Tab-separated table of C-alpha atoms and ligand atoms in Angstrom:
chain	number	residue	atom	x	y	z
A	1	UNK	CA	32.937	-6.601	10.813
A	2	UNK	CA	30.273	-5.330	8.696
A	3	UNK	CA	26.625	-6.282	10.566
A	4	UNK	CA	23.944	-7.427	8.322
A	5	UNK	CA	20.764	-8.050	9.538
A	6	UNK	CA	18.121	-11.135	9.201
A	7	UNK	CA	15.341	-11.165	6.579
A	8	UNK	CA	12.789	-10.769	9.025
A	9	UNK	CA	11.942	-7.157	9.424
A	10	UNK	CA	10.861	-7.693	12.734
A	11	UNK	CA	13.809	-8.839	13.811
A	12	UNK	CA	16.166	-7.397	11.804
A	13	UNK	CA	15.603	-3.404	12.219
A	14	UNK	CA	18.040	-1.252	13.528
A	15	UNK	CA	17.241	-0.122	16.889
A	16	UNK	CA	15.801	2.751	17.595
A	17	UNK	CA	13.368	5.297	19.791
A	18	UNK	CA	10.546	5.615	17.121
A	19	UNK	CA	9.716	8.010	18.517
A	20	UNK	CA	9.542	6.755	22.047
A	21	UNK	CA	7.814	3.047	22.369
A	22	UNK	CA	3.857	4.623	22.513
A	23	UNK	CA	4.805	4.348	18.055
A	24	UNK	CA	5.009	1.100	18.347
A	25	UNK	CA	2.472	0.674	20.163
A	26	UNK	CA	0.006	-2.267	19.051
A	27	UNK	CA	-3.263	-1.451	17.017
A	28	UNK	CA	-6.570	-1.653	18.966
A	29	UNK	CA	-7.617	-4.466	16.332
A	30	UNK	CA	-6.154	-7.095	14.115
A	31	UNK	CA	-5.959	-4.960	10.221
A	32	UNK	CA	-6.811	-6.483	7.576
A	33	UNK	CA	-5.591	-5.837	4.714
A	34	UNK	CA	-8.074	-5.521	1.234
A	35	UNK	CA	-6.351	-5.003	-2.248
A	36	UNK	CA	-8.084	-3.340	-4.900
A	37	UNK	CA	-5.726	-3.013	-7.588
A	38	UNK	CA	-8.193	-4.997	-9.962
A	39	UNK	CA	-11.350	-2.692	-8.970
A	40	UNK	CA	-9.588	0.765	-7.931
A	41	UNK	CA	-6.620	0.000	-9.713
A	42	UNK	CA	-8.284	-0.219	-12.898
A	43	UNK	CA	-9.654	3.048	-12.580
A	44	UNK	CA	-6.080	4.786	-13.058
A	45	UNK	CA	-5.730	6.662	-16.475
A	46	UNK	CA	-4.034	4.349	-18.701
A	47	UNK	CA	-4.750	0.937	-16.960
A	48	UNK	CA	-6.541	-2.166	-17.805
A	49	UNK	CA	-5.866	-5.477	-17.553
A	50	UNK	CA	-6.886	-8.541	-20.003
A	51	UNK	CA	-8.596	-11.388	-18.059
A	52	UNK	CA	-5.717	-13.232	-17.829
A	53	UNK	CA	-3.441	-10.644	-16.299
A	54	UNK	CA	-6.219	-10.326	-13.876
A	55	UNK	CA	-6.146	-13.995	-12.914
A	56	UNK	CA	-2.226	-14.109	-11.804
A	57	UNK	CA	-2.737	-11.286	-10.052
A	58	UNK	CA	-5.388	-12.431	-7.487
A	59	UNK	CA	-3.602	-15.600	-7.948
A	60	UNK	CA	-0.214	-13.548	-6.712
A	61	UNK	CA	-1.517	-11.237	-4.268
A	62	UNK	CA	-3.446	-14.354	-2.787
A	63	UNK	CA	-0.225	-15.882	-2.201
A	64	UNK	CA	1.045	-12.567	-1.103
A	65	UNK	CA	-1.368	-13.229	2.238
A	66	UNK	CA	-3.767	-10.507	1.567
A	67	UNK	CA	-7.249	-11.071	3.135
A	68	UNK	CA	-9.504	-9.672	0.632
A	69	UNK	CA	-9.359	-9.301	-3.334
A	70	UNK	CA	-11.336	-6.352	-5.034
A	71	UNK	CA	-12.879	-6.196	-8.233
A	72	UNK	CA	-15.983	-4.797	-10.569
A	73	UNK	CA	-17.789	-7.285	-12.337
A	74	UNK	CA	-20.086	-4.287	-13.810
A	75	UNK	CA	-17.733	-2.862	-16.401
A	76	UNK	CA	-17.890	-4.971	-18.556
A	77	UNK	CA	-18.996	-9.037	-19.830
A	78	UNK	CA	-14.855	-9.410	-19.561
A	79	UNK	CA	-15.159	-8.138	-16.198
A	80	UNK	CA	-18.031	-10.399	-15.316
A	81	UNK	CA	-15.935	-13.089	-16.522
A	82	UNK	CA	-12.756	-12.249	-14.245
A	83	UNK	CA	-14.888	-12.143	-11.346
A	84	UNK	CA	-16.718	-15.102	-11.845
A	85	UNK	CA	-13.189	-17.064	-12.852
A	86	UNK	CA	-11.586	-15.772	-9.779
A	87	UNK	CA	-14.670	-16.822	-7.675
A	88	UNK	CA	-14.152	-20.246	-8.994
A	89	UNK	CA	-9.823	-20.491	-8.685
A	90	UNK	CA	-10.355	-21.533	-5.120
A	91	UNK	CA	-8.054	-19.200	-3.535
A	92	UNK	CA	-7.274	-18.183	-0.093
A	93	UNK	CA	-8.564	-14.455	-0.083
A	94	UNK	CA	-11.780	-13.241	-0.014
A	95	UNK	CA	-12.941	-11.759	-3.222
A	96	UNK	CA	-15.295	-8.734	-2.715
A	97	UNK	CA	-17.899	-7.739	-5.795
A	98	UNK	CA	-17.616	-3.960	-5.594
A	99	UNK	CA	-21.215	-2.691	-7.389
A	100	UNK	CA	-23.697	0.155	-7.457
A	101	UNK	CA	-26.354	-0.108	-4.568
A	102	UNK	CA	-28.304	-1.274	-7.248
A	103	UNK	CA	-30.618	-4.781	-7.446
A	104	UNK	CA	-29.263	-5.199	-11.134
A	105	UNK	CA	-25.248	-5.228	-10.170
A	106	UNK	CA	-26.452	-7.277	-7.173
A	107	UNK	CA	-27.982	-9.592	-9.788
A	108	UNK	CA	-24.637	-9.435	-11.712
A	109	UNK	CA	-22.542	-10.692	-8.755
A	110	UNK	CA	-24.877	-13.386	-7.604
A	111	UNK	CA	-24.158	-14.158	-11.238
A	112	UNK	CA	-20.852	-14.637	-10.678
A	113	UNK	CA	-20.974	-16.636	-7.650
A	114	UNK	CA	-20.181	-13.969	-5.400
A	115	UNK	CA	-20.533	-14.410	-1.929
A	116	UNK	CA	-18.979	-11.141	-0.583
A	117	UNK	CA	-20.659	-7.511	-2.087
A	118	UNK	CA	-19.251	-4.290	-1.714
A	119	UNK	CA	-21.684	-1.320	-2.351
A	120	UNK	CA	-21.134	2.295	-2.356
A	121	UNK	CA	-23.586	5.151	-2.397
A	122	UNK	CA	-22.813	8.542	-1.782
A	123	UNK	CA	-23.361	10.749	1.392
A	124	UNK	CA	-21.923	14.033	0.777
A	125	UNK	CA	-24.183	16.831	0.198
A	126	UNK	CA	-22.179	18.326	-2.581
A	127	UNK	CA	-22.385	14.622	-4.542
A	128	UNK	CA	-26.032	13.979	-3.559
A	129	UNK	CA	-27.028	17.394	-5.141
A	130	UNK	CA	-24.561	17.764	-7.808
A	131	UNK	CA	-23.393	14.075	-8.909
A	132	UNK	CA	-26.768	12.110	-8.035
A	133	UNK	CA	-29.181	15.056	-7.743
A	134	UNK	CA	-31.267	13.233	-5.272
A	135	UNK	CA	-32.209	14.357	-1.821
A	136	UNK	CA	-30.873	12.656	1.160
A	137	UNK	CA	-34.256	10.646	1.815
A	138	UNK	CA	-34.098	9.046	-1.206
A	139	UNK	CA	-30.167	8.140	-0.636
A	140	UNK	CA	-31.330	6.692	2.394
A	141	UNK	CA	-33.680	4.613	1.347
A	142	UNK	CA	-32.127	3.543	-1.995
A	143	UNK	CA	-29.480	2.519	0.404
A	144	UNK	CA	-31.358	0.403	2.750
A	145	UNK	CA	-33.627	-1.325	-0.111
A	146	UNK	CA	-30.343	-1.883	-2.056
A	147	UNK	CA	-28.906	-3.946	1.542
A	148	UNK	CA	-31.903	-5.353	2.126
A	149	UNK	CA	-32.131	-6.843	-1.236
A	150	UNK	CA	-28.522	-8.421	-1.041
A	151	UNK	CA	-29.464	-9.808	2.701
A	152	UNK	CA	-32.279	-11.425	1.088
A	153	UNK	CA	-30.263	-13.769	-0.857
A	154	UNK	CA	-27.545	-14.203	2.098
A	155	UNK	CA	-24.575	-12.215	0.804
A	156	UNK	CA	-22.237	-10.542	2.966
A	157	UNK	CA	-21.851	-7.079	2.029
A	158	UNK	CA	-19.836	-3.679	3.019
A	159	UNK	CA	-21.278	-0.117	2.361
A	160	UNK	CA	-19.133	2.306	1.637
A	161	UNK	CA	-20.340	5.909	2.171
A	162	UNK	CA	-18.796	7.881	-0.787
A	163	UNK	CA	-17.315	11.034	0.102
A	164	UNK	CA	-17.371	10.430	3.851
A	165	UNK	CA	-15.036	13.260	4.633
A	166	UNK	CA	-16.555	15.708	3.134
A	167	UNK	CA	-20.515	14.571	4.607
A	168	UNK	CA	-22.164	16.203	7.277
A	169	UNK	CA	-21.062	14.331	10.384
A	170	UNK	CA	-24.746	13.722	11.715
A	171	UNK	CA	-26.227	12.760	8.369
A	172	UNK	CA	-23.083	10.026	7.922
A	173	UNK	CA	-23.808	8.832	11.463
A	174	UNK	CA	-27.568	8.271	11.000
A	175	UNK	CA	-27.129	6.548	7.234
A	176	UNK	CA	-24.211	4.405	9.080
A	177	UNK	CA	-26.617	3.305	12.133
A	178	UNK	CA	-29.268	2.779	9.091
A	179	UNK	CA	-27.086	0.446	6.967
A	180	UNK	CA	-25.944	-1.141	9.830
A	181	UNK	CA	-29.203	-2.271	11.587
A	182	UNK	CA	-30.400	-2.772	7.435
A	183	UNK	CA	-27.402	-5.913	7.935
A	184	UNK	CA	-24.485	-4.510	6.463
A	185	UNK	CA	-21.147	-6.485	7.652
A	186	UNK	CA	-19.058	-3.598	7.282
A	187	UNK	CA	-18.719	0.239	6.644
A	188	UNK	CA	-16.436	1.680	4.600
A	189	UNK	CA	-15.171	5.495	4.981
A	190	UNK	CA	-13.847	6.662	2.294
A	191	UNK	CA	-11.840	9.686	2.010
A	192	UNK	CA	-12.831	10.087	-1.831
A	193	UNK	CA	-11.103	12.602	-2.505
A	194	UNK	CA	-7.552	12.574	0.047
A	195	UNK	CA	-8.536	16.259	1.533
A	196	UNK	CA	-8.412	14.452	5.022
A	197	UNK	CA	-5.617	14.901	7.499
A	198	UNK	CA	-4.384	12.050	10.039
A	199	UNK	CA	-5.751	14.019	13.052
A	200	UNK	CA	-9.023	13.998	10.957
A	201	UNK	CA	-9.566	10.423	9.853
A	202	UNK	CA	-9.013	9.579	13.695
A	203	UNK	CA	-11.796	11.659	14.790
A	204	UNK	CA	-14.343	10.501	11.896
A	205	UNK	CA	-13.661	6.897	12.921
A	206	UNK	CA	-13.816	7.345	16.434
A	207	UNK	CA	-17.099	9.569	15.677
A	208	UNK	CA	-18.822	6.562	13.578
A	209	UNK	CA	-17.255	4.207	15.919
A	210	UNK	CA	-19.507	5.559	18.876
A	211	UNK	CA	-22.925	4.964	17.376
A	212	UNK	CA	-22.221	1.235	15.392
A	213	UNK	CA	-19.774	-1.184	16.233
A	214	UNK	CA	-19.727	-2.717	12.489
A	215	UNK	CA	-16.703	-3.514	11.094
A	216	UNK	CA	-15.004	-0.828	9.490
A	217	UNK	CA	-12.626	-0.393	6.358
A	218	UNK	CA	-10.351	2.391	5.542
A	219	UNK	CA	-10.241	4.060	1.520
A	220	UNK	CA	-7.621	6.911	1.393
A	221	UNK	CA	-7.232	8.669	-1.530
A	222	UNK	CA	-3.301	10.157	-1.607
A	223	UNK	CA	-4.680	13.734	-3.478
A	224	UNK	CA	-2.479	15.715	-0.960
A	225	UNK	CA	0.084	12.596	-0.429
A	226	UNK	CA	-1.600	11.510	2.943
A	227	UNK	CA	-3.141	8.350	2.537
A	228	UNK	CA	-0.818	6.303	3.836
A	229	UNK	CA	-1.083	8.425	7.150
A	230	UNK	CA	-4.765	9.139	6.660
A	231	UNK	CA	-5.073	5.130	6.591
A	232	UNK	CA	-2.785	4.974	9.954
A	233	UNK	CA	-4.237	7.573	11.653
A	234	UNK	CA	-7.894	5.459	11.095
A	235	UNK	CA	-7.009	1.932	12.254
A	236	UNK	CA	-5.588	3.984	15.788
A	237	UNK	CA	-8.538	4.301	16.082
A	238	UNK	CA	-9.871	0.916	15.838
A	239	UNK	CA	-10.476	0.716	11.601
A	240	UNK	CA	-9.664	-3.229	10.972
A	241	UNK	CA	-9.472	-3.232	6.919
A	242	UNK	CA	-6.742	-1.101	4.819
A	243	UNK	CA	-7.394	-0.491	0.764
A	244	UNK	CA	-4.226	-0.930	-0.615
A	245	UNK	CA	-3.485	-1.574	-4.575
A	246	UNK	CA	-0.159	-2.448	-6.560
A	247	UNK	CA	2.395	0.584	-6.676
A	248	UNK	CA	-1.058	2.923	-5.161
A	249	UNK	CA	-2.627	3.082	-8.745
A	250	UNK	CA	-5.902	4.232	-8.778
A	251	UNK	CA	-8.615	7.011	-9.458
A	252	UNK	CA	-6.103	10.101	-10.325
A	253	UNK	CA	-3.251	9.995	-7.818
A	254	UNK	CA	-4.571	6.652	-6.038
A	255	UNK	CA	-4.506	4.978	-2.800
A	256	UNK	CA	-1.618	3.421	-0.561
A	257	UNK	CA	0.478	1.150	-2.024
A	258	UNK	CA	0.021	-2.173	-1.156
A	259	UNK	CA	3.844	-2.027	0.214
A	260	UNK	CA	3.756	0.867	2.196
A	261	UNK	CA	1.226	-0.384	4.253
A	262	UNK	CA	2.176	-3.643	4.711
A	263	UNK	CA	5.940	-2.397	6.146
A	264	UNK	CA	4.076	0.288	7.943
A	265	UNK	CA	2.083	-1.899	9.741
A	266	UNK	CA	4.589	-4.774	10.425
A	267	UNK	CA	7.615	-2.299	11.463
A	268	UNK	CA	6.092	0.036	12.481
A	269	UNK	CA	2.949	-1.505	14.937
A	270	UNK	CA	4.342	-5.334	14.886
A	271	UNK	CA	1.638	-6.360	13.310
A	272	UNK	CA	1.355	-10.304	13.191
A	273	UNK	CA	-0.069	-10.760	9.658
A	274	UNK	CA	1.171	-14.119	8.076
A	275	UNK	CA	2.498	-11.802	4.587
A	276	UNK	CA	5.219	-12.873	1.940
A	277	UNK	CA	6.739	-9.540	2.227
A	278	UNK	CA	9.909	-10.790	-0.588
A	279	UNK	CA	6.993	-10.513	-2.944
A	280	UNK	CA	6.662	-7.005	-2.734
A	281	UNK	CA	8.836	-6.178	-5.339
A	282	UNK	CA	7.660	-8.699	-7.780
A	283	UNK	CA	4.841	-7.415	-7.430
A	284	UNK	CA	5.015	-4.410	-8.143
A	285	UNK	CA	7.020	-5.306	-11.293
A	286	UNK	CA	4.359	-7.407	-12.413
A	287	UNK	CA	1.828	-4.533	-12.485
A	288	UNK	CA	4.627	-2.586	-14.224
A	289	UNK	CA	4.871	-5.312	-16.837
A	290	UNK	CA	1.666	-5.223	-17.742
A	291	UNK	CA	0.615	-1.963	-18.066
A	292	UNK	CA	3.927	-0.139	-18.806
A	293	UNK	CA	3.027	2.300	-16.285
A	294	UNK	CA	6.269	2.107	-14.383
A	295	UNK	CA	7.146	3.718	-11.317
A	296	UNK	CA	9.228	6.073	-9.718
A	297	UNK	CA	12.321	5.347	-8.699
A	298	UNK	CA	11.895	6.862	-5.403
A	299	UNK	CA	8.773	4.848	-4.701
A	300	UNK	CA	8.697	4.003	-1.027
A	301	UNK	CA	10.039	0.003	-0.507
A	302	UNK	CA	10.327	-1.283	-3.889
A	303	UNK	CA	11.684	2.067	-5.776
A	304	UNK	CA	14.812	1.056	-8.097
A	305	UNK	CA	16.150	3.746	-5.364
A	306	UNK	CA	15.059	2.612	-2.207
A	307	UNK	CA	17.882	0.781	-1.015
A	308	UNK	CA	20.733	2.812	-3.279
A	309	UNK	CA	23.497	4.636	-1.935
A	310	UNK	CA	25.673	7.175	-2.827
A	311	UNK	CA	27.083	10.160	-1.049
A	312	UNK	CA	30.923	8.929	0.176
A	313	UNK	CA	29.771	9.268	3.645
A	314	UNK	CA	26.199	6.899	3.592
A	315	UNK	CA	28.754	4.505	1.331
A	316	UNK	CA	30.941	3.927	3.881
A	317	UNK	CA	28.482	3.757	6.232
A	318	UNK	CA	26.555	1.103	4.189
A	319	UNK	CA	29.477	-0.873	4.116
A	320	UNK	CA	30.443	-0.943	7.447
A	321	UNK	CA	26.668	-1.608	8.638
A	322	UNK	CA	23.671	-1.593	6.049
A	323	UNK	CA	21.483	-0.406	9.334
A	324	UNK	CA	22.756	2.847	9.513
A	325	UNK	CA	21.023	4.162	6.329
A	326	UNK	CA	18.519	1.707	5.600
A	327	UNK	CA	14.906	0.562	7.681
A	328	UNK	CA	14.896	-3.061	6.609
A	329	UNK	CA	16.861	-5.157	4.702
A	330	UNK	CA	16.290	-5.095	0.572
A	331	UNK	CA	16.261	-9.156	-0.142
A	332	UNK	CA	13.227	-8.980	2.476
A	333	UNK	CA	11.071	-7.033	-0.063
A	334	UNK	CA	12.789	-8.780	-3.077
A	335	UNK	CA	14.227	-5.510	-3.665
A	336	UNK	CA	18.408	-5.101	-4.002
A	337	UNK	CA	21.287	-2.962	-2.359
A	338	UNK	CA	23.046	-0.618	-4.534
A	339	UNK	CA	25.702	1.631	-4.629
A	340	UNK	CA	26.498	4.127	-7.040
A	341	UNK	CA	29.906	5.680	-8.179
A	342	UNK	CA	30.783	8.671	-8.980
A	343	UNK	CA	31.435	12.224	-8.471
A	344	UNK	CA	30.269	11.775	-4.902
A	345	UNK	CA	32.211	8.401	-4.184
A	346	UNK	CA	34.464	8.465	-0.963
A	347	UNK	CA	37.291	6.524	-0.474
A	348	UNK	CA	35.297	3.864	1.568
A	349	UNK	CA	33.464	3.215	-1.535
A	350	UNK	CA	36.768	3.265	-3.710
A	351	UNK	CA	37.762	0.982	-1.615
A	352	UNK	CA	35.197	-1.703	-1.903
A	353	UNK	CA	35.819	-1.190	-5.620
A	354	UNK	CA	39.128	-1.672	-5.535
A	355	UNK	CA	38.430	-4.719	-3.472
A	356	UNK	CA	35.741	-6.142	-5.702
A	357	UNK	CA	38.462	-5.909	-8.383
A	358	UNK	CA	40.639	-8.323	-6.365
A	359	UNK	CA	42.921	-5.044	-5.978
A	360	UNK	CA	44.054	-5.251	-2.143
A	361	UNK	CA	44.986	-1.912	-2.335
A	362	UNK	CA	45.608	0.775	0.864
A	363	UNK	CA	43.974	4.074	1.265
A	364	UNK	CA	45.887	6.074	-0.235
A	365	UNK	CA	45.411	4.329	-3.465
A	366	UNK	CA	41.570	4.426	-2.515
A	367	UNK	CA	41.639	8.108	-1.882
A	368	UNK	CA	43.238	8.846	-5.194
A	369	UNK	CA	40.586	6.393	-6.921
A	370	UNK	CA	38.271	8.778	-5.149
A	371	UNK	CA	39.774	12.002	-6.246
A	372	UNK	CA	40.179	10.686	-9.437
A	373	UNK	CA	36.175	10.020	-9.677
A	374	UNK	CA	35.445	13.431	-8.824
A	375	UNK	CA	37.879	15.328	-10.798
A	376	UNK	CA	36.209	13.415	-14.175
A	377	UNK	CA	32.926	15.949	-13.281
A	378	UNK	CA	30.608	13.287	-14.662
A	379	UNK	CA	28.227	12.634	-12.495
A	380	UNK	CA	27.187	9.295	-11.441
A	381	UNK	CA	29.472	7.173	-13.284
A	382	UNK	CA	27.626	3.599	-12.859
A	383	UNK	CA	26.331	0.971	-10.090
A	384	UNK	CA	27.178	-1.945	-8.313
A	385	UNK	CA	25.272	-4.248	-6.246
A	386	UNK	CA	26.324	-5.169	-2.417
A	387	UNK	CA	25.666	-8.479	-1.482
A	388	UNK	CA	23.165	-8.587	1.310
A	389	UNK	CA	26.262	-10.666	3.439
A	390	UNK	CA	28.960	-7.678	2.728
A	391	UNK	CA	32.457	-9.141	3.435
A	392	UNK	CA	33.999	-5.368	5.002
A	393	UNK	CA	36.095	-3.991	2.807
A	394	UNK	CA	35.724	-1.034	4.539
A	395	UNK	CA	39.492	1.410	6.179
A	396	UNK	CA	39.890	1.181	9.300
A	397	UNK	CA	39.424	5.275	9.325
A	398	UNK	CA	36.205	6.517	9.913
A	399	UNK	CA	37.075	10.022	9.636
A	400	UNK	CA	34.632	9.424	6.041
A	401	UNK	CA	31.743	8.854	8.913
A	402	UNK	CA	31.955	12.691	9.720
A	403	UNK	CA	32.818	14.123	6.236
A	404	UNK	CA	30.034	16.101	4.568
B	501	HCA	C1	-15.154	5.427	-6.699
B	501	HCA	C2	-15.678	4.780	-5.214
B	501	HCA	C3	-14.470	4.752	-4.076
B	501	HCA	C4	-15.168	3.602	-3.134
B	501	HCA	C5	-14.698	3.310	-1.877
B	501	HCA	C6	-15.159	1.909	-1.404
B	501	HCA	C7	-13.981	5.954	-3.382
B	501	HCA	O1	-14.175	5.805	-6.857
B	501	HCA	O2	-15.515	4.801	-7.601
B	501	HCA	O3	-15.520	1.317	-1.799
B	501	HCA	O4	-14.496	1.731	-0.003
B	501	HCA	O5	-13.251	6.380	-3.614
B	501	HCA	O6	-14.957	6.653	-2.643
B	501	HCA	O7	-13.432	3.880	-4.318
B	502	CU	CU1	-11.085	5.049	-4.607
């Protein structure tokens, strides 16, 4: 009998050491998800949404279960309209209006009916000198003034320390302290250029947490491919909100994808989040459909290849028990399991194919078929979906499990 798993990924996991129990340790704080597909995602080259598309994405993200949805109302009148409509849509998620540290931007957010805003100002010297051409003193004063202005209207606000990862640590600590004192309800520590390593992000969060107890957001760019790892290191150090986007869209190469972050938190940390994980694949497809930007087949969790098995040894194992090569049941994230037939097929794959065709033949015929597929030298020939509940067509011999 082949083994199938429950669609609850927390119980459906392959028993694994991962590496000893400390990796499954719970996080210091319950982690929240802020999805910024509609703000950071729209900064991705080639991406722009219509108001209707923005609303559909927001509605789906809300139903999926993210805590916050971020949008920028200041880009254009259409963005302002989208933001306003989202505020009025009665979603459970908090809508966060992302603006600059300018009174006129805060006024736009207020016009939209925002309760929560996020405002950003650079804190690294490279940005202050070359991007904004202001002194540290001016930067601090501008930041405090903007926070006080927003608070005077009773807004909740996150203050983003743009380019925090390249800022002078003492200056960063002092800005964090000052804006928290001025009333910021959250502080975002972005790795704006994606230059941190996980231990660096851990140290950054720990350092800031020593001077303020304001809740911390993590916004990690993926320039070296470390965004997810850095975000996880940051929550291990006590941050409690991770920024994501569908398909990882964002400026340059983007930020961690919603799918990666959700599965990492559920699977590795057993976070008790009420998320409709089975929507992940549809969310990814929705955004690819709207934008025409197709995700890579090797995109984790939602990619076309995420649960596709090819080598004879892998297919043989999957037919016996999917847990051998799958971390979660594909259906639990709305994806599908497929096996690839062709040059690399083994006799177990061939036997499975024969059984699907209603041909209950023996090992010799399966072997002949596998040889036949190899001898064509045509690489991959076709793929077939393999159901979640497998009727085992595995051959009795498990010699193939050892074959290279
Ligand atoms: C940007 C800024 C930002 C802000 C992140 C945040 C960054 O690209 O315009 O508000 O938490 O990466 O620093 O996206
Ligand atoms: Cu960013």
